[in-house]
mmCIF file of C-alpha atoms in Angstrom:
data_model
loop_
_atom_site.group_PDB
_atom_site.id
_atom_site.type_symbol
_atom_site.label_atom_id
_atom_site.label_comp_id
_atom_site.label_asym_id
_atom_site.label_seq_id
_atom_site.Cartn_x
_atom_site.Cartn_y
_atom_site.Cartn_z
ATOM 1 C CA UNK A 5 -18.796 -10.872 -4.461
ATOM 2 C CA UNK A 6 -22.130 -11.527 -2.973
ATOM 3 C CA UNK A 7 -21.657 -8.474 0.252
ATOM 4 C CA UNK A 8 -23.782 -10.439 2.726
ATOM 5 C CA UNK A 9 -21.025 -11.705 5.161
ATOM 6 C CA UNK A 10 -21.686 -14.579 7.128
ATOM 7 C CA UNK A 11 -19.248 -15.914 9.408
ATOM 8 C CA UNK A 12 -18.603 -19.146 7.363
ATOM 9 C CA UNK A 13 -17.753 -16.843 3.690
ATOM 10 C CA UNK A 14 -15.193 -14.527 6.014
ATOM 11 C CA UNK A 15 -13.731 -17.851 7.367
ATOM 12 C CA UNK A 16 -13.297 -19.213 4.000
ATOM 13 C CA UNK A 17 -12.317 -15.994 2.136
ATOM 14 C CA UNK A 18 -9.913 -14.703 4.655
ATOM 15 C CA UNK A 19 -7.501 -16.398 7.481
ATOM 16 C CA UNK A 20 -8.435 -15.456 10.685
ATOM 17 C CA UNK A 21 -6.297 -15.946 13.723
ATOM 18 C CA UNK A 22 -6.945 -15.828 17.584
ATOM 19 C CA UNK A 23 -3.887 -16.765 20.091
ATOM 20 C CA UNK A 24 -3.160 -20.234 21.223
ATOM 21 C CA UNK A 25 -5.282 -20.743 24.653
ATOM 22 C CA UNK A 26 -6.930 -17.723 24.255
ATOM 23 C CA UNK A 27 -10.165 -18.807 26.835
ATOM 24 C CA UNK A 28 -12.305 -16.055 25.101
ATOM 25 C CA UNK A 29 -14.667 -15.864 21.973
ATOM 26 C CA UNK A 30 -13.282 -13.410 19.744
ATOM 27 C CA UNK A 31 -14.915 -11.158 18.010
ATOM 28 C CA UNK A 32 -15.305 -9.972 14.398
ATOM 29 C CA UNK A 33 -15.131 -6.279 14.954
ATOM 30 C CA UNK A 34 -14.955 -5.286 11.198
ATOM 31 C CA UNK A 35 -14.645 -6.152 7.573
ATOM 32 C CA UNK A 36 -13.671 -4.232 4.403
ATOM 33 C CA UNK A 37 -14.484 -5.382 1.144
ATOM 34 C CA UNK A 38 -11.979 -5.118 -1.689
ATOM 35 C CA UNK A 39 -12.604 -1.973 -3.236
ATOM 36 C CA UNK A 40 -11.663 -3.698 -6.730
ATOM 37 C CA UNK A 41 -14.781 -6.495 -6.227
ATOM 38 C CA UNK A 42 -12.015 -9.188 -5.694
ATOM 39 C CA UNK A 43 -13.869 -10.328 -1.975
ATOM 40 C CA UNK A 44 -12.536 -9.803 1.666
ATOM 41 C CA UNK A 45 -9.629 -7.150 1.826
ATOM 42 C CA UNK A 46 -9.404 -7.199 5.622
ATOM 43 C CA UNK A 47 -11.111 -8.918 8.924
ATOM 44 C CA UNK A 48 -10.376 -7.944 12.218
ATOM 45 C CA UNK A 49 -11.384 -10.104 15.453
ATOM 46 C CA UNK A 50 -10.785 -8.375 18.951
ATOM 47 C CA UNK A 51 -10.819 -10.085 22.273
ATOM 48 C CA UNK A 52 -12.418 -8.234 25.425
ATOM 49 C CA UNK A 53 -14.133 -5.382 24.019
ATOM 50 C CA UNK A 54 -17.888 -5.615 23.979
ATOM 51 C CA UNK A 55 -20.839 -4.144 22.659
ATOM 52 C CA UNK A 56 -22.387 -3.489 25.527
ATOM 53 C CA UNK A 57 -22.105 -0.675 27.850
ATOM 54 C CA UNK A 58 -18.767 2.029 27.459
ATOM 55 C CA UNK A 59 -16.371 0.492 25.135
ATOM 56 C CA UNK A 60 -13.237 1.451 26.008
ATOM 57 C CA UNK A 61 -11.505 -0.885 23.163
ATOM 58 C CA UNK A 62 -9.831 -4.495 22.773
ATOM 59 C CA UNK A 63 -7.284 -5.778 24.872
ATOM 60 C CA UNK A 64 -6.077 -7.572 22.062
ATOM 61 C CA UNK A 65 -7.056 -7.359 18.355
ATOM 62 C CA UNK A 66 -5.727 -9.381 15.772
ATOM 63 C CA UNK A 67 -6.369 -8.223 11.986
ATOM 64 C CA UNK A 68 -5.708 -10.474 8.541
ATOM 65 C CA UNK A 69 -5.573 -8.179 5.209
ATOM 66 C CA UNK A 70 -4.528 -9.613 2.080
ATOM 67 C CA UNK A 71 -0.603 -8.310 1.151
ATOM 68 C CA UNK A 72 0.008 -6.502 -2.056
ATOM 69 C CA UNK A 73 2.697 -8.878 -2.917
ATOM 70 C CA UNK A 74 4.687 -5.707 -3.911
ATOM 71 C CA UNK A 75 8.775 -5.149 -2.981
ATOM 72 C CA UNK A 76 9.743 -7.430 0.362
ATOM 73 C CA UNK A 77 6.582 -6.760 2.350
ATOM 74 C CA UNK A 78 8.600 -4.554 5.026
ATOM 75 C CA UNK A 79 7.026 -1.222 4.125
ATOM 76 C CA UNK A 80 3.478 -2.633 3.860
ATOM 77 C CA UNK A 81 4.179 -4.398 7.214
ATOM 78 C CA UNK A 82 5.331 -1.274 8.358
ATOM 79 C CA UNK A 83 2.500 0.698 7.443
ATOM 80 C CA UNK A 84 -0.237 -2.023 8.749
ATOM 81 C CA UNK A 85 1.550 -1.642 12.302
ATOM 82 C CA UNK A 86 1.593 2.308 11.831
ATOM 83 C CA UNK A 87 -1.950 2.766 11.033
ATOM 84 C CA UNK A 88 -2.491 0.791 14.060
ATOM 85 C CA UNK A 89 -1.049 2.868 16.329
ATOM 86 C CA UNK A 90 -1.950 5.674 14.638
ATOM 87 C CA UNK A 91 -5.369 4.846 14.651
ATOM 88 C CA UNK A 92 -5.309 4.106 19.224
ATOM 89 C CA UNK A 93 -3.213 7.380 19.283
ATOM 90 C CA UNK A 94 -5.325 9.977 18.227
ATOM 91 C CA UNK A 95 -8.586 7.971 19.610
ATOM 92 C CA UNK A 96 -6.694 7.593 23.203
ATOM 93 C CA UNK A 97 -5.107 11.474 23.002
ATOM 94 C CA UNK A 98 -6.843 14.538 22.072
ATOM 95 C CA UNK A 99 -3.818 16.433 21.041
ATOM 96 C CA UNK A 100 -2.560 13.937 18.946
ATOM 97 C CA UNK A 101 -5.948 13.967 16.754
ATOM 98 C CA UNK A 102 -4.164 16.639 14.220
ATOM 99 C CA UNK A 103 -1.204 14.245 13.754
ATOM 100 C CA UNK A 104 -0.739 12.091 11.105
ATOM 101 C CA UNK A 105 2.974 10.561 11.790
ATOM 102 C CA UNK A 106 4.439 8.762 14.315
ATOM 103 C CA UNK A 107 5.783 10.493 17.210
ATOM 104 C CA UNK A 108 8.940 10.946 19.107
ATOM 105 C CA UNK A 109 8.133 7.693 21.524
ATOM 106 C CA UNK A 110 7.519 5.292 18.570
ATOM 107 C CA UNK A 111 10.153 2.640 18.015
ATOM 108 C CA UNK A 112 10.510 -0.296 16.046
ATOM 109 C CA UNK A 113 12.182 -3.807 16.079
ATOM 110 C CA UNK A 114 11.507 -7.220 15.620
ATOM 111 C CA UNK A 115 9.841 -10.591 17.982
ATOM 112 C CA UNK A 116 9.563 -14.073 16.999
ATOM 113 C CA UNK A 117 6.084 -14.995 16.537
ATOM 114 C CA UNK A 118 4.672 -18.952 16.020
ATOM 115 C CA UNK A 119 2.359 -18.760 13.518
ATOM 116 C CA UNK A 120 0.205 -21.863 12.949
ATOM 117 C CA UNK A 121 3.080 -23.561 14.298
ATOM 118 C CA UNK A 122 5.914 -22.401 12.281
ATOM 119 C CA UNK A 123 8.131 -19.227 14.019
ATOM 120 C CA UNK A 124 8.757 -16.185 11.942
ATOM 121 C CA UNK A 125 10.324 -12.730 12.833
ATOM 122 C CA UNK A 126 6.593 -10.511 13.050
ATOM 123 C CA UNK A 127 7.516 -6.467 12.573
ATOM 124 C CA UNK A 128 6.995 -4.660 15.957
ATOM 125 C CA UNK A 129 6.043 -0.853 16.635
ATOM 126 C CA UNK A 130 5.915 0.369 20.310
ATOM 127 C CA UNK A 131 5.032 3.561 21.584
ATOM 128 C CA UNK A 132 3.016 5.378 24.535
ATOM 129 C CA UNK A 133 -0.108 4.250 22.875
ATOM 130 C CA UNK A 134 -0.102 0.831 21.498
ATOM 131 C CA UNK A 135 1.994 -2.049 21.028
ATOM 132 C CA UNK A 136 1.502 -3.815 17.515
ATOM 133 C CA UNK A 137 2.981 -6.487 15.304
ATOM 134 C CA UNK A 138 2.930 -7.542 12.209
ATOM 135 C CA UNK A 139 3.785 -10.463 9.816
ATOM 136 C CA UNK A 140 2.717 -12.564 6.839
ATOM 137 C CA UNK A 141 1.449 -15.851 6.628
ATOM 138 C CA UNK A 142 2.036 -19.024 4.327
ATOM 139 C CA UNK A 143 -0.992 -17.730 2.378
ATOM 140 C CA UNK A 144 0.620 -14.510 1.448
ATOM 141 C CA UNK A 145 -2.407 -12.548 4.273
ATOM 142 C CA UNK A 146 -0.612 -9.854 6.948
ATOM 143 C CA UNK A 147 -1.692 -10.770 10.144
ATOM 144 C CA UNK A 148 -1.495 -7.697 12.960
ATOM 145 C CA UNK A 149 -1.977 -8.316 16.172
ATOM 146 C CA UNK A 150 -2.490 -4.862 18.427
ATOM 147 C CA UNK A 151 -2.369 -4.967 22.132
ATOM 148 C CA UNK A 152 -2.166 -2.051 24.987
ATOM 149 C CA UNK A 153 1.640 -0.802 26.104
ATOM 150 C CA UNK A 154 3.429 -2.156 27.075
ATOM 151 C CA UNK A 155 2.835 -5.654 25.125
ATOM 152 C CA UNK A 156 4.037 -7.797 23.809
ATOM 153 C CA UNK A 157 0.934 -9.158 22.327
ATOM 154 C CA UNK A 158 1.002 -13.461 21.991
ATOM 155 C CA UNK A 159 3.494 -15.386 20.897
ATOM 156 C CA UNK A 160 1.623 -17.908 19.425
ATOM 157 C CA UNK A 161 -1.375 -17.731 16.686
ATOM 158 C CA UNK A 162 -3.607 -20.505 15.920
ATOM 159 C CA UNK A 163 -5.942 -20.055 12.275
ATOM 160 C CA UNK A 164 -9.285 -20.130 13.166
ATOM 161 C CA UNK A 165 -11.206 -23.132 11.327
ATOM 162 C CA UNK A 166 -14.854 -22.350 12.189
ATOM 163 C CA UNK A 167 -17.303 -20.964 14.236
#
């Protein structure tokens, strides 16, 4: 895969998604690159964080990474919301920068979520830290979307078609 990423080769390699009336311009915080040579693994686009000045992080970010396609999904979803959290947790909480599992506050369940105008049931983990769901769409790609506690994050998703 050629690595120079333009906006128009993420658009077209990977589904993006930003929520339905979301006023803002999001932006494409980071990439990864399959590690296999097979294109875009993962995109994420965050909305209200900004280079400039302290950044103290997105209010929301939403995230596309291609699924493995292995068992039902849930434990991939599961761990896509997890390192998530995990990830605001030990950047938010100095003690919580030795741990690497979910603590005590951490709870899962389930939210209906419209994606590109069909609902599905997304995979939800809440906790002290972050508020993050996760779900897969028509193309097979896991979409997280990561907001702040309390959440919930949107309940709609549009794809987004170009720049």
């Amino acid at each position: 895969m050629d690595r120079d990423l333009t906006l128009e080769t993420i658009l077209a390699g990977l589904a993006l998604y930003a929520p339905v009336g979301e006023p803002r311009r999001g932006r494409i915080s980071s990439t990864t690159l399959d590690p296999d040579g097979d294109g875009l693994l993962k995109a994420v686009v965050d909305f209200g964080s900004t280079p400039e000045g302290p950044d103290t992080g997105p209010d929301l970010e939403i995230a596309s990474r291609r699924s493995s396609g292995a068992g039902d999904g849930q434990q991939e979803l599961r761990a896509f919301c997890a390192e998530r959290e995990l990830m605001e947790r030990r950047a938010r909480d100095p003690a919580g920068a030795r741990s690497f599992a979910l603590g005590d506050d951490a709870a899962w369940s389930g939210r209906t979520v419209v994606l590109q105008g069909r609902e599905q049931v997304f995979t939800v983990l809440t906790s002290a830290h972050a508020w993050v769901a996760a779900g897969v769409d028509p193309g097979g790609v896991m979409v997280r979307v990561f907001t702040p506690p309390p959440g919930p994050g949107p309940a709609q998703l549009r794809r987004i078609a170009s720049p």
